[in-house]
XYZ file of C-alpha atoms in Angstrom:
540
model
C 9.230 -26.207 2.451
C 12.266 -24.314 3.707
C 12.874 -21.256 1.567
C 15.136 -18.246 1.391
C 14.447 -15.034 -0.507
C 16.876 -14.464 -3.354
C 17.329 -10.915 -2.084
C 16.930 -10.044 1.598
C 14.568 -7.407 2.892
C 15.709 -4.545 5.113
C 12.656 -4.654 7.360
C 9.418 -6.545 7.804
C 6.316 -6.579 9.964
C 4.604 -9.945 10.337
C 1.095 -8.636 10.924
C -1.126 -11.575 11.795
C -4.854 -10.883 11.849
C -5.928 -9.799 15.330
C -9.085 -11.874 15.103
C -8.297 -15.226 16.750
C -4.628 -14.433 16.681
C -2.483 -17.468 15.877
C -5.436 -19.675 14.936
C -3.683 -21.336 11.988
C -0.578 -22.483 13.922
C -2.800 -23.588 16.801
C -4.724 -25.817 14.368
C -1.487 -27.148 12.892
C -0.057 -28.063 16.290
C -3.403 -29.408 17.647
C -3.167 -26.915 20.476
C -4.853 -28.416 23.566
C -6.320 -25.055 24.612
C -7.961 -24.709 21.203
C -9.345 -28.254 21.364
C -11.090 -27.511 24.652
C -13.647 -25.441 22.710
C -16.446 -26.621 20.416
C -15.313 -24.202 17.723
C -11.723 -25.425 18.010
C -12.781 -29.045 17.599
C -14.864 -28.182 14.506
C -12.308 -26.030 12.717
C -9.457 -28.384 13.588
C -11.420 -31.301 12.151
C -12.182 -29.438 8.910
C -8.545 -28.455 8.315
C -7.094 -31.822 9.285
C -9.779 -33.489 7.153
C -8.688 -31.619 4.038
C -11.487 -29.036 3.966
C -9.726 -25.678 4.426
C -12.435 -23.730 2.609
C -15.030 -25.178 4.966
C -12.867 -24.046 7.860
C -12.598 -20.571 6.365
C -16.377 -20.419 5.893
C -16.908 -21.444 9.513
C -14.511 -18.780 10.778
C -15.973 -16.200 8.369
C -19.459 -16.752 9.722
C -18.241 -15.652 13.164
C -16.340 -12.700 11.668
C -19.432 -11.423 9.865
C -21.419 -11.493 13.103
C -18.464 -10.003 15.024
C -18.828 -12.882 17.453
C -15.547 -14.210 18.819
C -15.747 -18.033 18.676
C -12.967 -18.370 21.273
C -13.452 -15.226 23.389
C -10.399 -16.045 25.466
C -8.115 -13.102 26.300
C -5.644 -15.371 28.055
C -5.223 -17.501 24.936
C -4.902 -14.384 22.756
C -2.320 -12.915 25.117
C -0.207 -16.089 25.076
C -0.095 -16.045 21.268
C 0.575 -12.282 21.147
C 3.505 -12.621 23.534
C 4.904 -15.401 21.348
C 4.646 -13.158 18.270
C 6.379 -10.269 20.033
C 9.095 -12.665 21.194
C 9.770 -13.701 17.585
C 10.061 -10.026 16.607
C 12.581 -9.435 19.382
C 14.542 -12.547 18.447
C 15.023 -11.549 14.830
C 15.367 -7.782 15.191
C 18.981 -6.806 14.448
C 19.381 -3.015 14.692
C 21.462 -1.721 11.809
C 21.063 -4.950 9.815
C 17.425 -6.059 9.773
C 14.390 -4.565 11.479
C 11.579 -6.835 12.677
C 8.657 -4.607 13.629
C 6.011 -5.635 16.119
C 2.559 -5.329 14.589
C -0.817 -6.848 13.802
C -3.598 -6.505 11.239
C -7.000 -5.133 12.245
C -9.455 -6.854 9.910
C -12.328 -4.378 9.791
C -14.911 -5.771 7.358
C -18.193 -3.844 7.685
C -20.691 -5.507 5.347
C -17.865 -7.653 3.999
C -16.012 -4.574 2.687
C -12.263 -4.320 3.232
C -11.114 -1.582 5.606
C -8.147 -3.506 6.983
C -5.291 -1.670 8.699
C -1.827 -2.858 9.685
C -0.825 -1.473 13.072
C 2.931 -0.929 13.524
C 4.615 -0.343 16.877
C 7.700 1.853 17.264
C 8.835 0.205 20.472
C 9.644 -3.232 21.813
C 8.110 -6.283 23.437
C 8.009 -4.873 26.966
C 5.649 -2.134 25.801
C 3.585 -4.135 23.298
C 2.918 -6.932 25.785
C 0.970 -4.545 28.011
C -2.005 -4.842 25.631
C -3.606 -7.381 23.345
C -4.400 -6.384 19.746
C -7.626 -4.581 18.900
C -9.779 -6.708 16.603
C -12.811 -6.659 14.342
C -14.693 -8.317 17.196
C -14.116 -5.130 19.213
C -15.248 -2.759 16.451
C -15.286 -2.274 12.674
C -14.977 1.516 12.988
C -11.530 3.068 12.338
C -12.305 5.796 14.862
C -12.513 3.138 17.571
C -9.140 1.786 16.470
C -7.700 5.301 16.856
C -9.097 5.470 20.394
C -7.400 2.156 21.186
C -4.143 3.479 19.750
C -4.410 6.608 21.902
C -5.017 4.400 24.940
C -1.930 2.340 24.100
C 0.310 5.391 23.771
C -0.975 6.879 27.023
C -0.487 3.569 28.838
C 2.985 2.710 27.567
C 4.669 5.880 26.335
C 5.300 4.058 23.033
C 4.202 5.268 19.578
C 2.016 3.432 17.079
C 0.601 4.088 13.608
C -1.897 2.355 11.321
C -1.537 1.734 7.590
C -4.761 1.137 5.597
C -4.773 -1.404 2.789
C -5.362 -0.031 -0.701
C -9.060 0.705 -0.976
C -9.996 -1.199 -4.115
C -11.992 -3.775 -2.137
C -13.656 -1.236 0.169
C -16.654 -0.608 -2.108
C -16.258 3.131 -1.692
C -15.723 3.193 2.068
C -11.967 3.850 2.267
C -12.217 7.554 1.419
C -15.906 8.069 2.091
C -17.426 11.518 2.614
C -19.108 10.456 5.851
C -18.012 8.652 9.000
C -18.520 4.896 9.084
C -20.693 4.505 12.169
C -22.393 7.880 12.482
C -22.829 8.635 8.787
C -22.027 12.284 9.502
C -20.003 14.502 7.138
C -16.274 14.628 7.848
C -15.228 17.523 10.072
C -11.943 19.065 11.158
C -11.628 16.887 14.242
C -12.010 13.734 12.135
C -9.470 14.982 9.590
C -6.868 15.757 12.228
C -7.347 12.447 14.030
C -7.146 10.420 10.829
C -3.844 11.974 9.840
C -2.536 11.691 13.409
C -3.013 7.926 13.417
C -2.790 7.041 9.707
C 0.016 9.146 8.193
C 0.732 6.691 5.357
C -1.341 4.520 3.029
C -0.624 1.295 1.178
C -1.306 2.317 -2.417
C -0.261 -0.910 -4.144
C -0.060 -4.604 -3.246
C -0.899 -8.074 -4.558
C -4.629 -7.362 -4.805
C -4.089 -4.672 -7.394
C -3.002 -1.056 -7.628
C -4.719 1.906 -6.013
C -3.029 4.996 -7.455
C -5.785 5.960 -9.877
C -8.443 4.488 -12.150
C -8.889 5.017 -15.912
C -12.373 6.451 -15.366
C -10.945 9.013 -12.928
C -7.870 9.908 -14.988
C -8.938 9.421 -18.651
C -6.034 11.496 -19.973
C -3.425 9.461 -18.091
C -2.144 6.740 -20.416
C -0.720 4.780 -17.466
C -3.843 4.912 -15.274
C -5.099 1.414 -16.117
C -2.604 -0.605 -14.100
C -3.478 -3.488 -11.801
C -7.119 -2.388 -11.945
C -9.690 -4.421 -10.006
C -13.258 -3.420 -10.729
C -14.919 -5.856 -8.379
C -15.246 -5.488 -4.633
C -15.006 -7.940 -1.776
C -16.299 -11.421 -2.628
C -16.534 -10.413 -6.290
C -19.331 -7.907 -5.764
C -19.927 -5.570 -8.705
C -19.263 -1.900 -7.963
C -21.416 1.136 -8.574
C -19.534 3.851 -10.484
C -19.862 6.270 -7.564
C -17.729 3.947 -5.413
C -14.627 4.406 -7.576
C -13.766 8.027 -6.593
C -13.746 6.982 -2.928
C -11.250 4.155 -3.445
C -8.192 5.608 -5.206
C -5.330 7.645 -3.798
C -5.017 10.363 -6.441
C -8.699 11.234 -6.212
C -8.432 11.253 -2.413
C -5.483 13.653 -2.634
C -7.591 15.974 -4.788
C -10.634 15.784 -2.523
C -8.364 16.407 0.433
C -7.496 19.839 -0.977
C -11.178 20.749 -1.007
C -11.627 19.468 2.544
C -8.686 21.565 3.716
C -10.158 24.658 2.068
C -13.494 24.036 3.801
C -12.438 22.598 7.172
C -8.908 23.887 7.682
C -7.612 20.296 7.840
C -7.049 17.570 5.254
C -8.202 14.008 6.105
C -6.349 12.556 3.100
C -2.879 14.058 3.446
C -1.081 10.719 3.592
C 2.199 9.326 2.320
C 2.455 6.296 0.033
C 3.962 2.841 0.505
C 3.513 -0.564 -1.113
C 3.515 -3.986 0.529
C 3.020 -7.628 -0.337
C 0.084 -8.437 1.961
C 1.003 -12.052 1.350
C -0.896 -14.782 3.231
C 1.527 -17.569 2.338
C 4.237 -16.699 4.849
C 6.545 -15.755 1.958
C 7.237 -12.105 1.219
C 8.242 -12.759 -2.395
C 8.292 -9.584 -4.466
C 9.524 -10.647 -7.903
C 7.294 -11.340 -10.885
C 9.315 -14.465 -11.721
C 8.832 -15.848 -8.212
C 5.207 -15.054 -7.351
C 4.002 -17.425 -4.650
C 0.448 -16.166 -4.626
C -1.688 -14.004 -2.406
C -2.789 -16.999 -0.343
C -2.333 -20.757 -0.392
C -5.147 -21.380 -2.955
C -3.060 -19.369 -5.431
C 0.359 -20.882 -4.841
C 2.247 -22.267 -7.853
C 0.717 -25.495 -9.133
C -2.664 -25.006 -7.438
C -5.890 -25.218 -9.454
C -7.399 -21.792 -9.877
C -4.129 -19.840 -9.873
C -4.879 -18.728 -13.427
C -8.654 -19.187 -13.498
C -11.179 -16.455 -14.116
C -12.663 -17.248 -10.729
C -13.147 -19.897 -8.101
C -16.771 -20.186 -7.007
C -18.806 -22.715 -5.156
C -15.979 -23.718 -2.824
C -17.607 -21.731 -0.088
C -20.051 -18.931 0.454
C -19.438 -15.564 1.983
C -21.142 -14.958 5.327
C -24.010 -13.088 3.608
C -24.578 -15.880 1.072
C -22.637 -14.433 -1.883
C -20.361 -16.771 -3.781
C -16.746 -16.372 -2.781
C -14.842 -15.232 -5.867
C -11.089 -15.075 -6.405
C -9.831 -13.304 -9.510
C -6.284 -14.258 -8.686
C -5.012 -13.721 -12.220
C -5.777 -9.989 -11.892
C -3.307 -9.610 -9.019
C 0.117 -8.038 -9.034
C 3.074 -10.002 -7.716
C 3.844 -7.597 -4.883
C 4.437 -4.152 -3.540
C 7.321 -2.740 -1.524
C 7.774 0.118 0.931
C 10.711 2.430 0.308
C 11.791 4.439 3.355
C 14.331 7.262 3.581
C 15.674 6.747 7.106
C 18.906 7.606 8.867
C 19.502 4.019 9.982
C 17.930 0.564 9.836
C 16.265 0.524 13.237
C 12.678 0.395 14.406
C 12.859 3.941 15.667
C 14.401 5.519 12.553
C 12.172 3.644 10.116
C 9.022 4.366 12.131
C 9.933 8.055 12.355
C 10.407 8.209 8.582
C 6.977 6.641 8.085
C 5.462 9.121 10.528
C 6.908 12.079 8.591
C 5.850 10.447 5.267
C 9.349 10.340 3.761
C 8.421 7.101 2.034
C 7.512 5.791 -1.399
C 5.763 2.802 -2.930
C 6.891 0.387 -5.604
C 5.053 -2.435 -7.335
C 7.789 -4.847 -6.278
C 10.755 -3.375 -8.100
C 13.648 -2.146 -5.943
C 13.865 1.153 -7.755
C 15.338 4.026 -5.763
C 13.514 7.370 -6.043
C 14.198 10.694 -4.394
C 12.563 14.111 -4.819
C 12.961 17.534 -3.226
C 10.883 20.666 -3.792
C 11.869 24.242 -3.069
C 11.601 27.793 -4.350
C 15.105 28.447 -5.678
C 16.580 25.173 -6.960
C 18.393 25.398 -10.306
C 18.604 22.788 -13.048
C 22.287 22.036 -12.511
C 21.844 21.152 -8.834
C 20.211 17.791 -9.507
C 23.556 16.721 -11.052
C 25.541 17.563 -7.933
C 26.752 14.699 -5.716
C 25.436 16.585 -2.669
C 22.046 17.418 -4.165
C 20.286 15.909 -1.124
C 22.114 18.346 1.148
C 20.685 21.226 -0.883
C 17.295 19.515 -0.924
C 17.056 19.311 2.845
C 18.618 22.705 3.564
C 16.605 24.788 1.067
C 13.548 22.644 0.404
C 11.461 19.697 1.560
C 11.549 15.970 0.722
C 8.672 13.701 -0.267
C 5.935 13.937 2.327
C 6.794 17.573 3.066
C 4.972 20.908 2.826
C 5.656 24.098 0.942
C 4.012 27.167 2.406
C 3.242 30.647 1.128
C 5.128 31.195 -2.136
C 7.672 34.003 -2.363
C 6.731 36.774 -4.770
C 7.165 35.596 -8.379
C 8.393 32.115 -7.402
C 7.103 28.702 -8.453
C 7.931 25.307 -6.955
C 10.976 23.657 -8.495
C 11.733 19.958 -8.130
C 14.924 17.892 -8.186
C 14.306 14.210 -8.918
C 16.535 11.167 -9.155
C 15.412 7.648 -10.046
C 17.806 4.685 -10.158
C 16.736 1.347 -11.578
C 16.591 -1.862 -9.566
C 20.168 -3.202 -9.910
C 18.781 -6.630 -10.822
C 15.792 -5.290 -12.738
C 14.674 -3.313 -15.738
C 15.862 0.010 -17.082
C 13.723 3.120 -16.634
C 11.326 4.516 -19.218
C 10.452 7.908 -17.721
C 9.936 10.002 -14.618
C 6.737 12.001 -14.244
C 5.223 14.511 -11.851
C 1.537 14.160 -11.071
C -0.001 17.457 -9.997
C -3.440 18.015 -8.503
C -4.896 21.379 -7.587
C -7.996 23.231 -6.453
C -9.313 25.955 -8.741
C -10.804 29.179 -7.371
C -14.277 27.990 -8.418
C -13.853 24.760 -6.421
C -13.069 22.506 -9.401
C -10.463 19.810 -8.738
C -7.942 19.306 -11.527
C -4.998 17.027 -12.287
C -2.173 16.932 -14.816
C 0.663 14.479 -15.517
C 3.975 15.944 -16.698
C 6.869 13.991 -18.232
C 10.013 15.336 -16.580
C 12.853 13.007 -17.627
C 12.934 10.102 -20.052
C 15.238 7.730 -21.864
C 16.285 7.859 -25.481
C 15.943 10.706 -27.956
C 12.162 10.853 -27.885
C 10.311 14.123 -28.351
C 6.743 14.840 -27.231
C 4.169 14.855 -30.025
C 1.739 17.597 -30.955
C -0.548 16.368 -28.194
C 2.241 16.741 -25.653
C 2.472 12.984 -25.142
C 5.824 11.239 -25.145
C 6.079 8.288 -27.568
C 6.295 4.828 -25.951
C 9.762 3.654 -24.970
C 9.402 0.435 -26.976
C 9.042 -3.190 -25.953
C 11.733 -5.877 -25.856
C 9.590 -8.561 -24.162
C 9.610 -11.979 -25.793
C 7.491 -14.461 -23.849
C 9.109 -14.425 -20.378
C 12.276 -12.548 -21.324
C 13.209 -8.940 -21.928
C 16.367 -6.980 -22.721
C 17.720 -3.803 -21.177
C 18.608 -2.542 -24.637
C 16.177 0.351 -24.219
C 15.684 2.723 -21.305
C 18.216 4.150 -18.902
C 19.660 2.981 -15.598
C 19.479 6.474 -14.058
C 17.148 9.354 -14.776
C 17.610 12.789 -13.237
C 15.129 15.568 -13.736
C 14.557 19.206 -12.863
C 11.071 20.640 -13.223
C 9.507 23.985 -12.400
C 5.736 24.215 -12.383
C 4.872 26.209 -15.528
C 1.258 26.855 -14.451
C 1.719 27.621 -10.775
C -0.858 29.836 -9.090
C 0.243 30.887 -5.581
C -3.396 31.173 -4.488
C -4.277 27.552 -5.310
C -3.778 24.556 -3.028
C -1.848 21.803 -4.804
C 0.035 18.539 -4.397
C 2.829 16.986 -6.437
C 4.130 13.416 -6.451
C 6.615 11.545 -8.620
C 5.759 8.476 -10.661
C 8.700 6.597 -12.191
C 8.129 3.827 -14.733
C 10.297 0.954 -15.922
C 10.423 -0.295 -19.484
C 7.943 -3.112 -20.306
C 8.675 -6.454 -18.624
C 6.854 -9.811 -18.312
C 4.275 -10.294 -15.591
C 4.067 -13.345 -13.327
C 1.443 -14.761 -15.715
C 4.002 -14.731 -18.527
C 6.566 -16.463 -16.334
C 3.985 -19.073 -15.324
C 3.011 -19.650 -18.955
C 6.654 -20.155 -19.888
C 7.135 -22.620 -17.022
C 3.910 -24.618 -17.262
C 3.334 -24.345 -21.013
C -0.004 -25.591 -22.340
C -1.147 -26.462 -18.843
C -1.832 -22.754 -18.299
C -4.678 -21.010 -20.092
C -4.620 -17.272 -19.503
C -8.143 -15.837 -19.071
C -9.344 -12.804 -20.980
C -8.029 -9.765 -19.164
C -4.859 -11.484 -18.057
C -1.925 -9.099 -18.508
C 1.314 -10.612 -19.817
C 3.380 -7.413 -20.142
C 3.407 -4.415 -17.815
C 5.498 -1.470 -16.683
C 6.448 -1.645 -13.022
C 6.523 1.676 -11.237
C 7.151 3.690 -8.108
C 5.071 6.435 -6.495
C 6.495 8.909 -4.004
C 4.584 10.516 -1.192
C 3.294 13.896 -2.342
C 4.695 17.300 -1.533
C 1.846 19.704 -0.740
C 1.614 23.429 -1.387
C -0.593 25.501 0.914
C -1.177 29.228 0.245
């Protein structure tokens, strides 16, 4: 089906899985090189015979053993060079950026530690290697070594972006290294932030900002929450703190105090991670995470799909597709729409995540901003000249000063009004305790915080699959000075901006399909889309 997005994207990386790169199109075209292998004949026959899940199970059995069923570098190289050629063909500097990249599908024990690897340069450089895959190693430290080899060989730059960790079963932000099982040290921390400066905090398979058990006083913590791991495995409670970004930010402060380096000092982006070939980002146009969840497919709204195949270790394969979000998006503050400028912005962490909305958010922190400056048309000039943007660092505080923040949030022009803008602060107490607090900074309407300090809800205009922008504001601007700042305490601050309530993709599906759709228990019909900025850190 030929399709066109209703609203174009500014940039994109088509990151095919490095493991048997291009396998799906080779099956579709009955590639003669593929059909010269026993594996190729088997998987081609399963797909062409209408058994895609059987094909996936066959491929997954090789993945779990880290045994390449093709083991053909020449075939991999030919596909890689075709992918890089497509990126060159569609890259239009200043108009649309097509990044070269691939996905490293690390799956130790079936747990998701996937990374998307994004190249700064062009085809001539990228073609000098073939992508690093799960067959080579499941250890992120080995990926970093490969990345260092690539940079030394080509003079190009490359970074890796981990998926949100909610399917990692506690491995994404573990306290020990993956292969050695040794406690994290300064060298590890510095290497991780050298190669992985940003993190995908939200995408189709749920949200990874925080978890209600980690942030019980945060009324917006339970958003896009998945409490089951890869292949539907139940989680132990101790896995949760090692899967979510806010908790990692807090733990990173303690690591920095102990080691002198912070392994979790990353910026935040969102992405679709779609496996349909369609980067749809709107709730009313959700095409699914993968083809089994496309519109009209059985199981799109089911509690789970089991029995279609087994995971490599014998567990039932489980999809809780109805728990997914429609998308995520990466917001980047760059000087121009080119590979180089966008990549550089990602490297310096001047980025933010959204759950699919095209909200625009900007924040600066400094020591001497005043409340009226956020209203100025040149407030960004003041922000850069006397402060730092999202992803930046504030150092030793001047005597008697506290960090002040200028924030602007503009609604998606085709989307919902804004409810509120918040600052999330985390800090390290002198006794080693890690703390967090959420502050409402700017909000719509004439609401006043209650006795508990909480702001009343903005209201709800949702009726089935419709809503009205009769509440909320199109633009929110806020100035905030930390009222409890301690210059001796390490801290981080990031902005969270929320829209008014709107329908989810489940509500739109229910309106379209009617009684043919039965929403399972736990299916969310109304939500508040949001954006998260990269933090700004304070270091004494």
